[in-house]
XYZ file of C-alpha atoms in Angstrom:
657
model
C 99.507 157.189 117.531
C 102.346 156.715 115.094
C 101.413 157.406 111.322
C 102.450 154.035 110.286
C 100.169 152.114 112.915
C 97.420 154.467 112.074
C 97.653 153.590 108.514
C 97.894 149.849 109.512
C 94.811 150.264 111.567
C 92.819 151.840 108.833
C 93.855 149.176 106.481
C 92.763 146.403 108.723
C 89.573 148.363 109.202
C 89.064 148.760 105.513
C 89.570 144.931 105.002
C 87.090 144.012 107.699
C 84.621 146.658 106.319
C 83.793 144.140 103.523
C 85.859 145.118 100.679
C 88.148 142.298 100.877
C 87.273 140.191 104.130
C 84.125 139.842 106.122
C 83.545 140.040 109.709
C 82.845 136.493 111.190
C 84.295 134.751 108.204
C 87.743 132.781 108.835
C 89.382 134.472 105.803
C 86.698 136.151 103.614
C 85.584 135.427 100.163
C 88.799 136.329 98.422
C 90.912 133.839 100.710
C 88.135 131.307 100.190
C 88.288 131.543 96.430
C 91.945 131.339 96.434
C 91.863 128.257 98.579
C 89.235 126.817 96.167
C 91.419 127.655 93.157
C 94.659 125.989 94.732
C 92.830 122.910 96.053
C 90.765 122.258 92.749
C 93.829 121.043 90.741
C 95.604 119.543 93.794
C 92.841 117.213 94.703
C 93.408 114.848 92.062
C 97.086 114.611 92.553
C 96.478 114.097 96.345
C 93.684 111.460 95.697
C 96.055 109.514 93.375
C 99.092 110.076 95.963
C 97.098 108.439 98.657
C 95.547 105.544 96.608
C 98.748 104.520 94.906
C 101.374 102.715 96.916
C 103.496 102.187 94.115
C 103.890 105.839 93.587
C 104.511 106.594 96.969
C 107.264 103.981 97.265
C 108.961 104.981 93.992
C 108.968 108.730 95.109
C 110.391 107.870 98.420
C 113.047 105.787 96.543
C 114.038 108.854 94.241
C 113.967 111.377 96.946
C 116.296 109.110 99.157
C 118.688 108.409 96.282
C 118.801 111.945 95.358
C 119.540 112.761 98.824
C 122.558 110.105 98.657
C 123.761 111.345 95.436
C 123.946 115.005 96.656
C 125.772 114.000 99.847
C 128.057 111.898 97.738
C 128.605 114.591 95.347
C 129.327 117.223 98.061
C 131.881 114.895 99.572
C 133.554 114.009 96.118
C 133.489 117.825 95.088
C 135.005 118.949 98.485
C 137.900 116.328 98.265
C 138.541 117.242 94.584
C 138.687 120.712 95.223
C 141.027 120.349 98.328
C 143.482 118.192 96.297
C 143.502 120.385 93.549
C 144.072 123.544 95.734
C 146.660 121.710 97.958
C 148.638 120.747 94.780
C 148.429 124.331 93.248
C 149.433 125.799 96.603
C 152.505 123.321 97.050
C 153.882 124.271 93.387
C 153.084 128.022 93.831
C 154.984 128.298 96.985
C 157.923 126.408 95.280
C 157.843 128.732 92.303
C 157.284 131.689 94.632
C 160.208 130.721 96.825
C 162.412 130.634 93.725
C 161.356 133.997 92.526
C 162.043 135.598 95.853
C 165.667 134.050 95.958
C 166.404 135.547 92.468
C 165.213 138.936 93.155
C 167.033 139.122 96.272
C 169.922 137.684 94.516
C 169.902 140.490 91.854
C 169.372 143.100 94.514
C 172.840 141.825 96.228
C 174.791 141.719 92.884
C 178.347 143.456 93.451
C 179.263 146.427 91.461
C 180.579 146.014 87.920
C 181.718 148.432 85.244
C 181.293 146.532 82.121
C 180.778 143.156 81.004
C 177.746 141.008 79.600
C 175.505 141.478 82.804
C 176.066 145.190 82.859
C 172.523 145.674 82.627
C 171.913 144.075 86.003
C 174.435 146.003 87.789
C 173.664 148.734 90.058
C 176.258 151.179 88.372
C 174.459 153.838 86.162
C 170.767 152.709 87.225
C 168.405 154.075 89.602
C 166.066 151.780 91.834
C 162.852 152.678 89.821
C 164.548 151.462 86.451
C 165.900 148.269 88.198
C 162.552 147.470 89.575
C 160.772 147.666 86.404
C 163.365 145.467 84.732
C 163.074 142.986 87.847
C 159.269 142.608 87.309
C 159.575 142.104 83.634
C 162.131 139.543 84.132
C 160.592 137.531 86.760
C 157.286 137.343 84.833
C 158.773 136.248 81.607
C 159.631 132.860 83.333
C 155.921 132.242 84.085
C 154.429 131.921 80.576
C 151.114 133.068 81.816
C 151.336 130.528 84.705
C 151.759 133.635 87.209
C 151.801 137.267 87.372
C 154.239 139.559 89.427
C 153.342 142.666 91.306
C 155.963 144.850 93.077
C 154.697 147.459 95.677
C 156.716 149.929 97.592
C 156.654 149.500 101.228
C 153.446 150.566 102.991
C 151.807 151.322 99.581
C 148.041 151.669 99.987
C 147.947 150.311 103.567
C 147.864 153.802 105.050
C 150.938 153.100 107.219
C 153.895 155.336 107.427
C 157.338 153.987 106.404
C 160.375 154.065 108.662
C 162.235 157.615 109.018
C 164.800 157.963 106.318
C 163.697 155.167 104.217
C 163.527 156.173 100.484
C 162.833 152.831 98.458
C 160.639 152.195 95.384
C 157.347 154.410 95.428
C 154.362 153.195 93.610
C 153.582 149.869 92.128
C 154.438 147.817 89.084
C 152.718 144.774 87.670
C 153.095 142.465 84.678
C 150.252 141.451 82.199
C 148.134 144.479 82.587
C 147.442 143.427 86.253
C 146.038 146.070 88.566
C 148.389 145.872 91.455
C 146.558 147.500 94.135
C 143.270 145.791 93.497
C 144.806 142.411 92.670
C 146.563 142.369 96.234
C 144.249 142.276 99.240
C 144.881 144.969 102.048
C 145.161 142.440 104.683
C 147.936 140.648 102.864
C 149.830 143.807 102.383
C 149.505 144.624 106.049
C 150.973 141.276 107.096
C 153.795 141.407 104.656
C 154.519 145.010 105.980
C 154.662 143.602 109.650
C 156.266 140.268 109.052
C 159.473 138.713 107.623
C 158.362 135.521 106.240
C 156.180 134.439 103.233
C 152.380 135.138 103.406
C 149.539 133.715 101.155
C 145.882 134.007 100.535
C 143.305 133.323 97.949
C 141.866 136.402 95.813
C 141.065 137.533 92.612
C 143.378 138.913 89.861
C 141.753 142.097 88.368
C 142.981 143.663 85.173
C 143.254 147.362 83.966
C 141.651 148.702 81.017
C 144.535 147.946 78.807
C 143.555 144.209 79.130
C 140.235 144.936 77.347
C 137.138 143.473 79.041
C 138.993 140.451 80.577
C 136.998 139.357 83.798
C 138.605 138.632 87.193
C 140.021 135.503 87.807
C 140.502 133.260 91.115
C 144.194 133.387 92.172
C 146.621 132.245 94.918
C 148.527 135.448 96.080
C 151.975 134.850 97.764
C 153.919 137.925 99.087
C 157.290 138.820 100.824
C 159.181 141.776 101.985
C 162.436 142.084 100.312
C 165.157 144.958 99.682
C 166.178 146.830 96.547
C 169.493 147.723 95.119
C 169.703 150.517 97.668
C 168.700 148.274 100.623
C 165.415 149.934 100.924
C 162.365 147.595 101.582
C 159.786 146.745 98.881
C 157.195 144.021 98.709
C 157.008 141.473 95.980
C 153.927 139.329 95.363
C 153.369 136.343 93.048
C 149.781 135.895 91.692
C 149.015 132.287 90.465
C 145.587 132.188 88.512
C 143.272 129.186 89.292
C 141.718 129.045 86.179
C 142.564 125.371 85.027
C 141.812 124.296 88.608
C 138.405 125.818 88.420
C 137.763 124.267 84.895
C 138.775 120.927 86.193
C 136.419 121.077 89.330
C 133.710 122.301 87.084
C 134.346 119.352 84.866
C 133.992 116.929 87.876
C 130.754 118.701 88.844
C 129.166 118.096 85.684
C 130.469 114.536 85.501
C 129.112 114.025 89.162
C 125.747 115.608 88.205
C 125.327 113.776 85.060
C 126.106 110.392 86.747
C 123.759 111.229 89.733
C 121.072 112.062 87.592
C 121.376 108.796 85.557
C 121.711 106.886 88.948
C 118.691 108.486 90.273
C 116.478 107.680 87.084
C 117.978 103.969 87.128
C 117.146 103.691 90.939
C 113.505 104.923 90.318
C 113.119 102.523 87.304
C 114.350 99.701 89.424
C 112.243 100.600 92.190
C 109.123 100.950 90.008
C 109.651 97.318 88.421
C 110.372 95.743 91.703
C 107.519 97.411 93.564
C 105.231 96.302 90.734
C 106.006 92.696 91.128
C 104.688 93.175 94.800
C 101.897 95.682 94.240
C 100.392 94.086 91.020
C 99.044 90.772 93.461
C 98.032 93.160 96.150
C 95.937 95.232 93.947
C 94.418 91.896 92.403
C 93.546 90.954 95.882
C 92.296 94.248 96.727
C 89.924 94.082 93.547
C 88.784 90.524 94.281
C 87.950 91.333 97.915
C 85.851 94.511 96.692
C 83.814 91.929 94.451
C 83.649 89.583 97.324
C 82.403 92.135 99.528
C 79.845 92.995 96.700
C 78.358 89.230 97.039
C 80.291 87.834 94.125
C 81.839 84.834 96.141
C 83.027 82.793 93.452
C 85.901 85.282 92.705
C 89.503 83.828 93.245
C 92.904 85.080 92.649
C 95.196 83.782 90.131
C 98.097 81.862 91.630
C 101.416 81.244 89.841
C 104.618 80.150 91.456
C 105.638 79.192 94.920
C 107.007 82.429 96.489
C 105.308 84.632 99.248
C 102.916 86.124 97.024
C 101.861 82.748 95.729
C 101.225 81.604 99.256
C 99.318 84.763 99.967
C 97.014 84.179 96.952
C 96.501 80.616 98.162
C 95.624 81.618 101.500
C 93.275 84.404 100.241
C 91.439 81.739 97.993
C 90.995 79.463 100.842
C 89.706 82.042 103.024
C 87.164 83.186 100.321
C 86.211 79.688 99.875
C 85.574 79.111 103.500
C 83.741 82.558 103.662
C 81.345 81.381 100.713
C 80.679 78.159 102.496
C 80.054 79.647 105.826
C 77.770 82.493 104.199
C 76.082 79.837 102.387
C 75.587 77.946 105.709
C 74.377 80.967 107.591
C 71.966 81.907 104.686
C 70.381 78.264 104.616
C 70.197 78.302 108.377
C 68.397 81.898 108.191
C 66.332 80.771 105.510
C 65.118 77.720 107.609
C 64.687 79.865 110.652
C 62.486 82.291 108.641
C 60.704 79.629 107.064
C 60.272 77.773 110.643
C 58.832 81.064 112.334
C 56.473 81.756 109.391
C 55.357 78.132 109.133
C 54.837 77.946 113.151
C 53.069 81.192 113.224
C 50.821 80.149 110.552
C 50.257 76.519 111.817
C 49.578 77.897 115.378
C 46.525 79.851 114.047
C 44.340 77.027 113.540
C 44.720 75.410 116.975
C 44.696 79.039 118.458
C 41.457 79.797 116.733
C 39.845 76.586 118.448
C 41.260 77.316 121.872
C 39.878 80.979 121.243
C 36.657 79.786 120.759
C 36.456 77.639 123.745
C 38.186 80.095 125.935
C 35.540 82.762 124.760
C 32.895 80.188 125.690
C 34.433 79.681 129.111
C 34.895 83.574 129.674
C 31.282 84.256 128.863
C 30.136 81.754 131.471
C 32.529 82.808 134.230
C 29.614 84.106 136.133
C 28.426 80.738 136.834
C 32.005 79.497 138.064
C 33.292 79.816 141.665
C 35.628 82.682 141.843
C 38.860 80.706 141.484
C 37.497 79.341 138.366
C 36.179 82.690 136.994
C 39.667 84.271 137.688
C 41.350 81.327 135.695
C 38.812 82.180 132.786
C 39.733 85.731 132.909
C 43.612 84.898 132.965
C 43.205 82.538 130.122
C 41.471 85.047 127.800
C 44.360 87.702 128.772
C 47.179 85.380 127.940
C 45.394 84.227 124.777
C 45.428 87.790 123.623
C 48.995 88.256 124.317
C 49.563 84.814 122.394
C 47.741 86.198 119.415
C 49.755 89.408 119.476
C 52.995 87.632 119.705
C 52.221 85.571 116.536
C 51.267 88.881 114.834
C 54.537 90.110 115.744
C 56.555 87.094 114.834
C 54.636 87.288 111.443
C 55.589 90.789 110.866
C 59.183 89.982 111.932
C 59.552 87.293 109.496
C 58.449 89.475 106.809
C 61.004 92.142 107.669
C 63.733 89.162 107.818
C 62.794 87.885 104.487
C 62.722 91.402 102.845
C 58.901 90.987 101.850
C 57.614 94.001 103.869
C 55.830 96.376 101.668
C 55.455 100.129 102.124
C 52.125 101.811 100.871
C 52.986 105.268 101.093
C 50.642 108.252 100.499
C 50.298 111.737 101.869
C 49.036 111.835 105.539
C 48.718 114.326 108.220
C 50.442 113.050 111.200
C 48.283 115.053 113.487
C 45.411 112.661 112.536
C 47.772 109.469 113.517
C 48.953 111.025 116.735
C 44.991 111.738 117.656
C 43.959 108.141 116.842
C 46.996 106.681 119.044
C 46.359 108.927 122.011
C 42.473 108.009 121.869
C 43.580 104.311 122.123
C 45.945 104.975 125.005
C 43.811 107.111 126.933
C 42.342 104.200 129.149
C 45.599 103.010 130.029
C 46.721 106.606 130.639
C 43.672 107.147 132.943
C 44.537 104.165 134.917
C 48.022 105.215 135.403
C 46.995 108.815 136.285
C 48.992 110.216 133.379
C 48.362 113.099 131.160
C 49.115 112.946 127.500
C 49.687 116.380 126.075
C 50.261 117.037 122.393
C 52.486 120.149 121.098
C 53.331 121.434 117.748
C 49.753 120.348 116.445
C 48.626 123.629 115.423
C 49.564 123.437 111.787
C 49.529 120.411 109.498
C 52.384 117.954 109.514
C 52.294 116.093 106.107
C 54.579 113.441 104.927
C 54.333 110.477 102.397
C 54.092 107.668 104.669
C 52.276 104.242 105.535
C 49.605 105.301 108.010
C 49.318 101.860 109.317
C 52.765 101.445 110.228
C 53.513 104.884 111.534
C 50.406 104.518 113.860
C 52.029 101.058 115.022
C 55.210 102.790 115.755
C 53.680 105.789 117.539
C 51.295 103.551 119.548
C 54.071 101.590 120.668
C 56.057 104.642 121.835
C 53.118 106.262 123.607
C 51.947 102.951 125.344
C 55.719 102.533 126.708
C 55.990 106.137 127.694
C 52.685 105.924 129.750
C 53.505 102.412 131.153
C 57.316 103.576 132.182
C 56.132 107.158 133.100
C 55.635 106.534 136.852
C 52.197 108.380 136.517
C 53.891 111.550 135.249
C 52.899 113.505 132.120
C 53.621 112.248 128.539
C 54.625 114.825 125.925
C 54.048 114.122 122.260
C 55.611 116.732 120.072
C 55.265 117.072 116.233
C 57.535 119.389 114.085
C 58.272 119.732 110.498
C 61.166 121.844 108.696
C 62.783 121.224 105.425
C 62.268 117.937 103.988
C 61.852 116.067 107.164
C 58.836 115.493 109.865
C 59.431 114.302 113.313
C 57.393 112.982 116.295
C 58.814 112.898 119.784
C 57.528 110.996 122.832
C 58.869 112.470 126.018
C 58.220 110.776 129.233
C 59.314 111.674 132.959
C 59.734 107.976 134.358
C 62.590 105.774 135.215
C 64.514 106.786 132.091
C 67.518 104.907 130.625
C 70.813 104.096 131.944
C 74.030 104.817 129.909
C 74.200 102.433 127.038
C 70.564 101.336 127.129
C 69.647 103.635 124.318
C 71.263 101.433 121.783
C 69.900 97.964 123.238
C 66.372 99.306 123.651
C 65.422 98.343 120.168
C 66.801 94.720 120.369
C 64.329 91.957 120.206
C 63.018 90.897 123.511
C 65.158 93.215 125.531
C 63.736 94.748 128.562
C 65.088 97.656 130.842
C 64.175 95.740 133.979
C 63.682 92.240 133.778
C 61.759 91.906 136.942
C 59.372 94.583 135.753
C 55.825 93.439 135.059
C 54.289 94.017 131.436
C 50.778 95.755 132.312
C 49.953 95.845 128.659
C 50.865 92.390 127.873
C 53.658 93.322 125.574
C 55.504 90.822 123.523
C 58.942 92.317 123.735
C 59.004 93.030 119.749
C 57.279 96.217 119.521
C 60.423 98.447 119.341
C 62.196 96.007 116.960
C 59.378 96.133 114.521
C 59.024 100.026 115.232
C 62.606 100.390 113.963
C 62.154 98.485 111.036
C 59.237 100.396 110.057
C 61.124 103.577 110.344
C 64.129 102.052 108.149
C 61.331 101.099 105.685
C 60.262 104.659 105.431
C 63.970 105.797 105.055
C 63.806 107.403 108.528
C 65.237 107.267 111.900
C 64.084 105.890 115.414
C 66.232 107.008 118.134
C 66.135 107.178 121.748
C 67.575 109.328 124.474
C 67.320 108.741 128.312
C 68.757 109.661 131.527
C 68.449 107.546 134.962
C 65.388 109.098 136.898
C 64.981 111.775 134.426
C 62.746 110.095 131.901
C 63.347 109.407 128.120
C 62.547 110.596 124.651
C 61.939 108.509 121.588
C 61.996 110.558 118.113
C 60.600 109.455 114.927
C 61.849 111.266 111.896
C 60.658 110.588 108.371
C 61.072 112.178 104.991
C 58.775 114.549 103.967
C 58.653 112.802 100.537
C 59.157 109.029 100.015
C 62.887 108.228 99.021
C 64.103 111.584 99.914
C 67.363 111.272 102.172
C 67.294 112.653 105.560
C 69.713 115.468 106.549
C 68.595 116.397 110.005
C 65.301 116.368 112.359
C 63.395 119.297 113.201
C 63.447 118.008 116.960
C 66.505 117.666 118.829
C 67.068 114.057 120.501
C 68.045 115.631 123.881
C 64.973 117.549 125.047
C 65.441 121.145 126.535
C 64.296 120.043 130.040
C 67.046 117.402 130.394
C 69.169 117.920 133.427
C 72.266 118.838 131.196
C 70.166 121.510 129.271
C 68.610 122.783 132.474
C 72.070 123.173 134.124
C 73.409 125.136 131.119
C 70.489 127.206 130.943
C 70.616 127.977 134.752
C 74.242 128.783 134.485
C 73.567 131.077 131.660
C 70.775 132.817 133.537
C 72.974 133.053 136.569
C 75.641 134.804 134.587
C 73.149 137.067 132.730
C 71.783 138.035 136.256
C 74.823 138.648 137.945
C 75.148 135.592 139.921
C 71.540 135.016 140.648
C 69.805 131.845 140.178
C 70.979 128.191 140.043
C 70.058 124.608 139.489
C 66.536 124.112 140.302
C 65.445 127.740 139.613
C 64.110 129.635 136.746
C 65.219 132.933 135.550
C 61.718 134.446 136.408
C 62.139 133.356 140.007
C 59.833 130.428 140.187
C 61.029 127.099 141.554
C 60.580 123.730 140.060
C 58.789 121.034 141.926
C 61.172 118.010 142.267
C 58.540 115.341 142.330
C 56.753 116.380 139.266
C 57.986 118.008 135.878
C 55.396 120.700 134.954
C 54.273 120.804 131.540
C 53.398 124.193 129.834
C 50.047 124.939 128.674
C 49.162 124.351 125.088
C 49.760 127.703 123.113
C 46.585 129.691 122.157
C 47.918 131.619 119.410
C 48.982 129.708 116.282
C 52.486 130.677 115.026
C 53.019 131.099 111.411
C 56.844 130.294 111.844
C 57.968 126.757 111.038
C 60.234 124.849 113.407
C 63.713 124.976 111.871
C 65.626 121.936 111.423
C 68.366 120.989 113.810
C 71.449 120.769 111.568
C 73.358 118.870 114.394
C 70.628 116.179 114.465
C 72.320 113.598 112.480
C 71.487 109.900 112.158
C 73.089 107.932 115.015
C 72.652 104.721 117.001
C 70.159 106.379 119.585
C 72.883 107.156 122.253
C 73.831 110.169 120.486
C 72.917 113.398 122.588
C 72.090 116.320 119.932
C 72.099 119.776 121.760
C 69.975 122.287 120.217
C 71.664 125.990 119.549
C 70.473 128.549 121.919
C 69.265 130.681 119.026
C 66.549 128.028 117.912
C 64.805 128.005 121.312
C 62.577 130.883 120.726
C 61.691 129.601 117.413
C 60.532 126.187 118.770
C 58.324 127.528 121.423
C 55.289 126.350 119.644
C 56.463 122.916 119.836
C 58.625 122.720 123.198
C 56.182 121.663 125.837
C 58.784 119.859 127.783
C 61.345 122.846 128.008
C 62.100 124.358 131.369
């Protein structure tokens, strides 16, 4: 293994060893601390950004304006730069062409012995002296507008001159210009191989004699000429671009200043314009919040005749109609509640009289013929159901009126469950059903109203017995954290998809053709769910067609304590889905043995009856852990329990297979 790879592997192992990161943690404590430190100051800004539409519009306007200004600035600068360079190039080419003509004319001047122009003649002067004089004369007409450089043919290019060619050797320049550094090699080669004029952009570099003068951008134009002896040499004109660069910088500063001013101005304009639109919307949002809080008299202030004013008028009309409708519904609801309450109370007096007469007839049924005796029995049974219906209607009216009173005190739910089972035993014996209790080996204490909890559990147990098709009913108790739970499981007809949410509706029945053996009123589960809500708890249902159902009552251990989970999963362990998953896992662990309908220990389930494990003989000291995924829902939520909690719930998992 390469050393670098080994070091990298040891570094990663050191990180995962616990010094920086931890196994199983997506990032480790150091990364989480960094994310927390970064998020803390950003959260207020993100919250403001998400809640303030005016800020978002202004920010978007600023960004788009900045993009437009930048694009426009780049275009303008490019055009100005191109114009300046084109003008400079045209003037430089004209100036260089004149200089090249003058230099060649001086090289071709005829011989003269004396005269005023004797210094320019070839007589008595060598090519080197003539070249120095030529560079000085040509540069003197520039007035710092350009510099002149003369190079011998092939100087610095690494190329050999033609055989027999002498010419000027070395380099000459004006104005302390470094001749070899100021003329690029590519341009020198082009001049050596060509006959025309060549140009390029480069930098003028100065020698030490010019002090610390920095390099300057320049346009370099060169051409191959001949000296007084007819030998070739290269002449270059260097035109500084300092003035053009200063002009371009001035244009850039002007555009940048104007761009900043335009962006700020557009941002201010956008802020003012958006404010005119957002302010009424904010007012409408605030008034809508107050309306939702019950302050139905709130209205928007309408000014003008524009679209915002029309919106305000429509909003006020909507609020007025909403207030009127709510008032009508409240009056109707009040009348309905009063009607139900009055009817329930008024019916008690004639019902008492009818009950007395029916009891007399029922007691004397032995003296009647069989048909009349049966009628007396039916009359007594229906009167019992009528009295139960009146009691349930009165209880429902109390819930609707908000007058239900909770008398909570510490109770042991095991005692409540025993009383409920004792009352349901006759019906269970008649149905051939066993009622088993699991999880009652330790106290299950909660602050609750014993009467209401007993009513809820009685309704659940009786319904389970009635719809259990003669199979076993399992009542499971558990407590964990700040919650206690009681689950009632049956293995009867079950619930179809979607019925778990409707089962708590008033007078709803899963099978309208099914007879009520116990004479139910259809309000039991509606009252039960209201009792659960009055405790601050949950009453939820789960079921599958042909696989039974389970109702779970979850209550806070302490009154007014919010629930965070339930110690019993809503979907039981012995549901088809859980059994299939458990069988697949067991088959995977056993190398492919087992399957649906078989257990890991080899025994086979009976399809006609779901077995119930025997009650544990040894009391476990471990409490049932709360299921963190058992969140409050609408009853149709299926909550799966993690596999690592299965062993911890064996003391209360009587229905598991």
